[in-house]
Coordinates of C-alpha atoms in Angstrom, one line a residue:
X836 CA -18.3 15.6 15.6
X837 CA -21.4 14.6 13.1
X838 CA -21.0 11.2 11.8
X839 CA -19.7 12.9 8.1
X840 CA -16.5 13.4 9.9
X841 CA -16.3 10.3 11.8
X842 CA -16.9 8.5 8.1
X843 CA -14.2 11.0 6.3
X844 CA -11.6 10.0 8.7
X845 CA -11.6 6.0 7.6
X846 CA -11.1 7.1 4.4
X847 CA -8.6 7.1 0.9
X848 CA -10.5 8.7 -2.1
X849 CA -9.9 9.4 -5.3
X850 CA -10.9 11.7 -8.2
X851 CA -10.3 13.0 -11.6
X852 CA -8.5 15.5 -13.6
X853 CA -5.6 17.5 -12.6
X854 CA -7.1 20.0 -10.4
X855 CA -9.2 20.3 -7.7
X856 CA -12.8 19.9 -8.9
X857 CA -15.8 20.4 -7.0
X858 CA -15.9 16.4 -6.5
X859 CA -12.6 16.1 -4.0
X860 CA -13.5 19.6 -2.3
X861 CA -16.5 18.4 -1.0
X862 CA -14.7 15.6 0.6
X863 CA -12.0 17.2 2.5
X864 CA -15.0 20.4 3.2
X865 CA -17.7 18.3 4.6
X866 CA -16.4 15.1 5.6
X867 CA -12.7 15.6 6.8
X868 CA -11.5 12.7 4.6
X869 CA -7.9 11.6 5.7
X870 CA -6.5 10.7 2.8
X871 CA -6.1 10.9 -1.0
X872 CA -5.0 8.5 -3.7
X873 CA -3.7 9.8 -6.6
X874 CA -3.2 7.5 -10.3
X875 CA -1.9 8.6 -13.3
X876 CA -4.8 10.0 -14.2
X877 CA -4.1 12.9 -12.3
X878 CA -0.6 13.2 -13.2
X879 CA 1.0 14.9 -15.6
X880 CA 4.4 16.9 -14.3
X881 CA 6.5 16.9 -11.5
X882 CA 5.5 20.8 -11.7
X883 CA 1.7 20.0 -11.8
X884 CA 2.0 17.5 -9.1
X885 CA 3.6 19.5 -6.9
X886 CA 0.8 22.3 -6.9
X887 CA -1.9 19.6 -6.5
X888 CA -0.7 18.5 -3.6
X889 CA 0.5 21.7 -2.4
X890 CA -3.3 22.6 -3.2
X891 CA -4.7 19.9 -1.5
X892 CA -2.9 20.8 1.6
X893 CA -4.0 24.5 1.7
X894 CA -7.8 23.6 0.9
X895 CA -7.4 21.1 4.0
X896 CA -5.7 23.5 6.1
X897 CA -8.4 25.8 5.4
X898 CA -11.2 23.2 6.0
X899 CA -9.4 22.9 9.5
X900 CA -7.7 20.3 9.2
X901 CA -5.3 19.4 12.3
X902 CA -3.1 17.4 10.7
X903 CA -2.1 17.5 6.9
X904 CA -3.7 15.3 4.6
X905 CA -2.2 11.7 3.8
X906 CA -1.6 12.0 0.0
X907 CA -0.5 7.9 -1.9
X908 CA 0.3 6.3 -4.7
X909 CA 1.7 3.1 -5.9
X910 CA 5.1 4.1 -6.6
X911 CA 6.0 0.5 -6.7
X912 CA 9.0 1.5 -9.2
X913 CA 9.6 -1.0 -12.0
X914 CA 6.3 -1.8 -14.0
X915 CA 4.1 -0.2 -10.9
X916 CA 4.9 3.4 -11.4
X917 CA 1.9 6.4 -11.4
X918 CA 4.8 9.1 -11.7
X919 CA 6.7 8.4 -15.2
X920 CA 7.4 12.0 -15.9
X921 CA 10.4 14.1 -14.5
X922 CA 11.3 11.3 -12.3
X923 CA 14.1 8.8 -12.2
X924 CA 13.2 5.3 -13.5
X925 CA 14.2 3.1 -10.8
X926 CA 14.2 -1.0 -10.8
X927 CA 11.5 -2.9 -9.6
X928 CA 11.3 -5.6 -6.8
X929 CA 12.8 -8.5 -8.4
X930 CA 15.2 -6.5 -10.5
X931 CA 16.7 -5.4 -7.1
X932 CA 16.7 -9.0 -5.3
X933 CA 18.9 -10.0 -8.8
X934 CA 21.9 -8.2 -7.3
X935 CA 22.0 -10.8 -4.4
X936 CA 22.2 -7.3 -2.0
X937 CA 19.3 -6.6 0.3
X938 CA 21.1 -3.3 1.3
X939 CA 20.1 -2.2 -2.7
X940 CA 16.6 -2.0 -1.5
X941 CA 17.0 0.4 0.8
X942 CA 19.0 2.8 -1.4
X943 CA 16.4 2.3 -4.5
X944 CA 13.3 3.1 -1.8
X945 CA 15.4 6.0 -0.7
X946 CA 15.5 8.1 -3.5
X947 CA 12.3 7.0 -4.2
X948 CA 10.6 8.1 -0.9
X949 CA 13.1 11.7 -1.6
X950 CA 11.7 12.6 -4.8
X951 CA 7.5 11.5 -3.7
X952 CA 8.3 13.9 -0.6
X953 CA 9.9 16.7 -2.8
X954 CA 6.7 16.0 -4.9
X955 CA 4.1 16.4 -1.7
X956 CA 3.6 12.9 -1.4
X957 CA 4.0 11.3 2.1
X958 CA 2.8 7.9 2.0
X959 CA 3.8 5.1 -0.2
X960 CA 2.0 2.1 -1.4
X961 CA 5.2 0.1 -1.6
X962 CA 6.6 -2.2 -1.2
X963 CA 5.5 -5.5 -2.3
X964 CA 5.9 -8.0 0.3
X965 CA 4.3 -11.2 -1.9
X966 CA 6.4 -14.4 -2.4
X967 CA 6.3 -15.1 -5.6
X968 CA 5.1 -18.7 -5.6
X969 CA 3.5 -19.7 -8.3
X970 CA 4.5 -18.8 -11.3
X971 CA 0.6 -18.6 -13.0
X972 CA 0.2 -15.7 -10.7
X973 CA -0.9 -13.4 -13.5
X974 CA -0.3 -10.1 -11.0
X975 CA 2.6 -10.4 -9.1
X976 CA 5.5 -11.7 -10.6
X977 CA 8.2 -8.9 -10.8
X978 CA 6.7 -6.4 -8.4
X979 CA 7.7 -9.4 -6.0
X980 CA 11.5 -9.8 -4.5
X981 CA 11.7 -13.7 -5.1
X982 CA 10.1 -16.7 -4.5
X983 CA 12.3 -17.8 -0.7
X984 CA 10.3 -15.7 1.5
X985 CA 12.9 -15.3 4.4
X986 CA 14.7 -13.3 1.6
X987 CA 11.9 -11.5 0.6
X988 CA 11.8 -10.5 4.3
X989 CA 15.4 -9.1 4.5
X990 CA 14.4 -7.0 1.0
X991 CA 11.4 -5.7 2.4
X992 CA 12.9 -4.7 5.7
X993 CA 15.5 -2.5 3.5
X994 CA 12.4 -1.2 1.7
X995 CA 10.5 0.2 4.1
X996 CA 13.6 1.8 5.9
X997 CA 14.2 3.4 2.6
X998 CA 11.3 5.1 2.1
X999 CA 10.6 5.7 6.1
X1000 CA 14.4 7.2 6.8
X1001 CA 13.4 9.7 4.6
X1002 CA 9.8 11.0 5.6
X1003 CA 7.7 8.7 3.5
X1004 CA 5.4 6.1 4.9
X1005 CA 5.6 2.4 3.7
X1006 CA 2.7 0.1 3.3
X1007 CA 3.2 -3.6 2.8
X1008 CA 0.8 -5.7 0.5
X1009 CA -1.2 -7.4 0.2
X1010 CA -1.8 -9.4 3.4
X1011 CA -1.9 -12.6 3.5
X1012 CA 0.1 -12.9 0.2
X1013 CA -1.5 -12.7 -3.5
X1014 CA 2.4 -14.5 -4.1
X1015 CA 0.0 -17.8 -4.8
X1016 CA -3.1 -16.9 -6.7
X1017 CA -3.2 -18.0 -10.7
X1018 CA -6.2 -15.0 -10.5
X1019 CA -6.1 -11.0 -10.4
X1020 CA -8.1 -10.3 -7.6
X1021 CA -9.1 -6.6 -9.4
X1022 CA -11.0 -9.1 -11.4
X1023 CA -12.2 -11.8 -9.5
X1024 CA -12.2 -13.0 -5.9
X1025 CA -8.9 -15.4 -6.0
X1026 CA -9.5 -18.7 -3.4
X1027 CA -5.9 -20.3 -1.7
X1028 CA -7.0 -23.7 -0.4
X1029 CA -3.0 -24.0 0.8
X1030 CA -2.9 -25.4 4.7
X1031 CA -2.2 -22.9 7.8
X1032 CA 1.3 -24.3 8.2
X1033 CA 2.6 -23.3 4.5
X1034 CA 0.9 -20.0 5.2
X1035 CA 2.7 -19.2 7.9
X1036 CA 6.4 -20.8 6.4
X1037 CA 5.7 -19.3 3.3
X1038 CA 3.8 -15.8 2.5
X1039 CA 3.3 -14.8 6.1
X1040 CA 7.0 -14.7 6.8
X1041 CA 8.0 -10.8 4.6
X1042 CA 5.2 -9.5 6.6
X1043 CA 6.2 -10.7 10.4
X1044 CA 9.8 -9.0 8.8
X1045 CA 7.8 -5.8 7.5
X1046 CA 6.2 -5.3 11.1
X1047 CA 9.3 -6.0 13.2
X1048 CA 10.8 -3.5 10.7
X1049 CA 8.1 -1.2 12.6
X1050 CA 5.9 -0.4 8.4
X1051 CA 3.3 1.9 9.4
X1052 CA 0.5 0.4 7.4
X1053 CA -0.3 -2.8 5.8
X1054 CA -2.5 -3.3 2.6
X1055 CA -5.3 -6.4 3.5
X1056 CA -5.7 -8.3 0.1
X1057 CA -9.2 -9.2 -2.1
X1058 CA -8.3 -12.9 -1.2
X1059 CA -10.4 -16.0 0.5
X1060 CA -7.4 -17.9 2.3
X1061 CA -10.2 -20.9 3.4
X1062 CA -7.1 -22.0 5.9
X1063 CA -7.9 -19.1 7.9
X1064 CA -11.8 -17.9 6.7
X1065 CA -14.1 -20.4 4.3
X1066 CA -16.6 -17.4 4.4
X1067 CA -14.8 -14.0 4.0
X1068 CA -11.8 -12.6 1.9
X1069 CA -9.0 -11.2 4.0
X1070 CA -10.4 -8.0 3.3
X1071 CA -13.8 -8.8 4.9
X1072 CA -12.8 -11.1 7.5
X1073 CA -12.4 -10.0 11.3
X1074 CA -10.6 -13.1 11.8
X1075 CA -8.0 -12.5 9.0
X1076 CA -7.4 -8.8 10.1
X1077 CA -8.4 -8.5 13.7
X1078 CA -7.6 -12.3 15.3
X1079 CA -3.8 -12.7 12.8
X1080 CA -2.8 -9.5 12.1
X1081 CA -4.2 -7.3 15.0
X1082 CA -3.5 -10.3 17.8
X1083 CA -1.4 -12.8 16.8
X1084 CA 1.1 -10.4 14.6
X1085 CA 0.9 -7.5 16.8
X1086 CA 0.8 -4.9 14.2
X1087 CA -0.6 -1.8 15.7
X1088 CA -0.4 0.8 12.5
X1089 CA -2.8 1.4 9.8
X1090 CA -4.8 -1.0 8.2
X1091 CA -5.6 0.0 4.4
X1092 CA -8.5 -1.9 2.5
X1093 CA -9.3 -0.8 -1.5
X1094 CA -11.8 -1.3 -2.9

């Protein structure tokens, strides 16, 4: 294997327009990426999606491709949605958590995950295992399920059943917890100066609940938690993903860093 290949299998890319363009086919042709994110951008049907995925698939399989391609969104449902055409409009996080029944998140997540598969997509960006401490946080609010984290948990854990029951991976984010952040880390580099010990009662706790719940990847946030690293984001930082979530959580799936 040339180091292309080696490269192509770490990662999620993107591209634009609606069709395969000369861009993405390089990708999957020369390097063997693993995965592909779609946005709205490339949306415009249920119809049209379907034969982009279904088109992805056959220029991977072609390319020789073992195993099919990985194909995500953010599918979030509520105000996180890249599919808003053809589609049911489901409620988001918090919406969900309002009716008091954990078991709701689970059924929402199912016939989400049902029509992404039916669609060709397999993996899930979803859901949002944040607490929703503070309430300056100008990015998380409703995609959370609530501010008392050992709920959050139980919502989460009926999330990612949902969409995994029914042949979509799950991906928690975004690890540590954005829940207390009063910046949008797409913008600038938030910094949470709370100790070790509220980390751990507070935004860790959805996440232990997502991995015991067996989520197949988790989403590392743009975030400099100084409690655990004063020099690196979580994103960055071997102690954040390789020393807590790798050792001392035990997750074993994927690890998903965006950029």
């Amino acid at each position: 294997e040339n180091i292309e290949y080696q490269a192509g299998q770490f990662m999620v890319v993107g591209f634009n327009g609606k069709k395969i363009d000369q861009h993405i086919k390089s990708l999957i042709e020369k390097y063997h990426v693993s995965a592909i994110i779609l946005f709205s951008q490339n949306i415009e049907s249920p119809l049209q999606l379907v034969r982009l995925t279904g088109d992805l698939q056959q220029l991977a399989k072609k390319a020789g491709y073992k195993y099919p391609l990985l194909i995500c969104l953010d599918q979030e449902d509520g105000i996180v949605r890249r599919i808003t055409n053809g589609v049911s409009i489901q409620p988001g996080a918090m919406a969900v958590a309002a009716t008091g029944e954990p078991e709701n998140a689970k059924k929402v997540y199912a016939a989400t995950a049902r029509e992404l598969k039916s669609l060709g997509i397999n993996w899930d960006l979803a859901p949002d295992a944040d607490v929703n401490s503070n309430p300056e946080n100008p990015v998380i609010g409703v995609r959370s399920f609530g501010d008392n984290p050992f709920m959050v948990g139980k919502y989460v854990q009926q999330a990612v059943d949902g969409l995994q029951d029914n042949g979509v991976i799950a991906c928690l984010k975004h690890f540590p917890g954005h829940g207390n952040t009063r910046i949008d880390s797409h913008l600038q580099l938030p910094i949470v100066n709370e100790k070790l010990e509220t980390l751990e009662k507070q935004e860790l706790v959805p996440f232990v609940a997502g991995i015991k719940q067996n989520v197949k990847t988790i989403m590392v946030a743009h975030i400099l938690f100084k409690c655990l690293d004063n020099n690196f984001p979580a994103s960055l930082s071997k102690k954040v993903i390789t020393n807590l979530l790798r050792k001392e959580l035990a997750f074993q799936g994927l690890i998903v860093l965006m950029t």
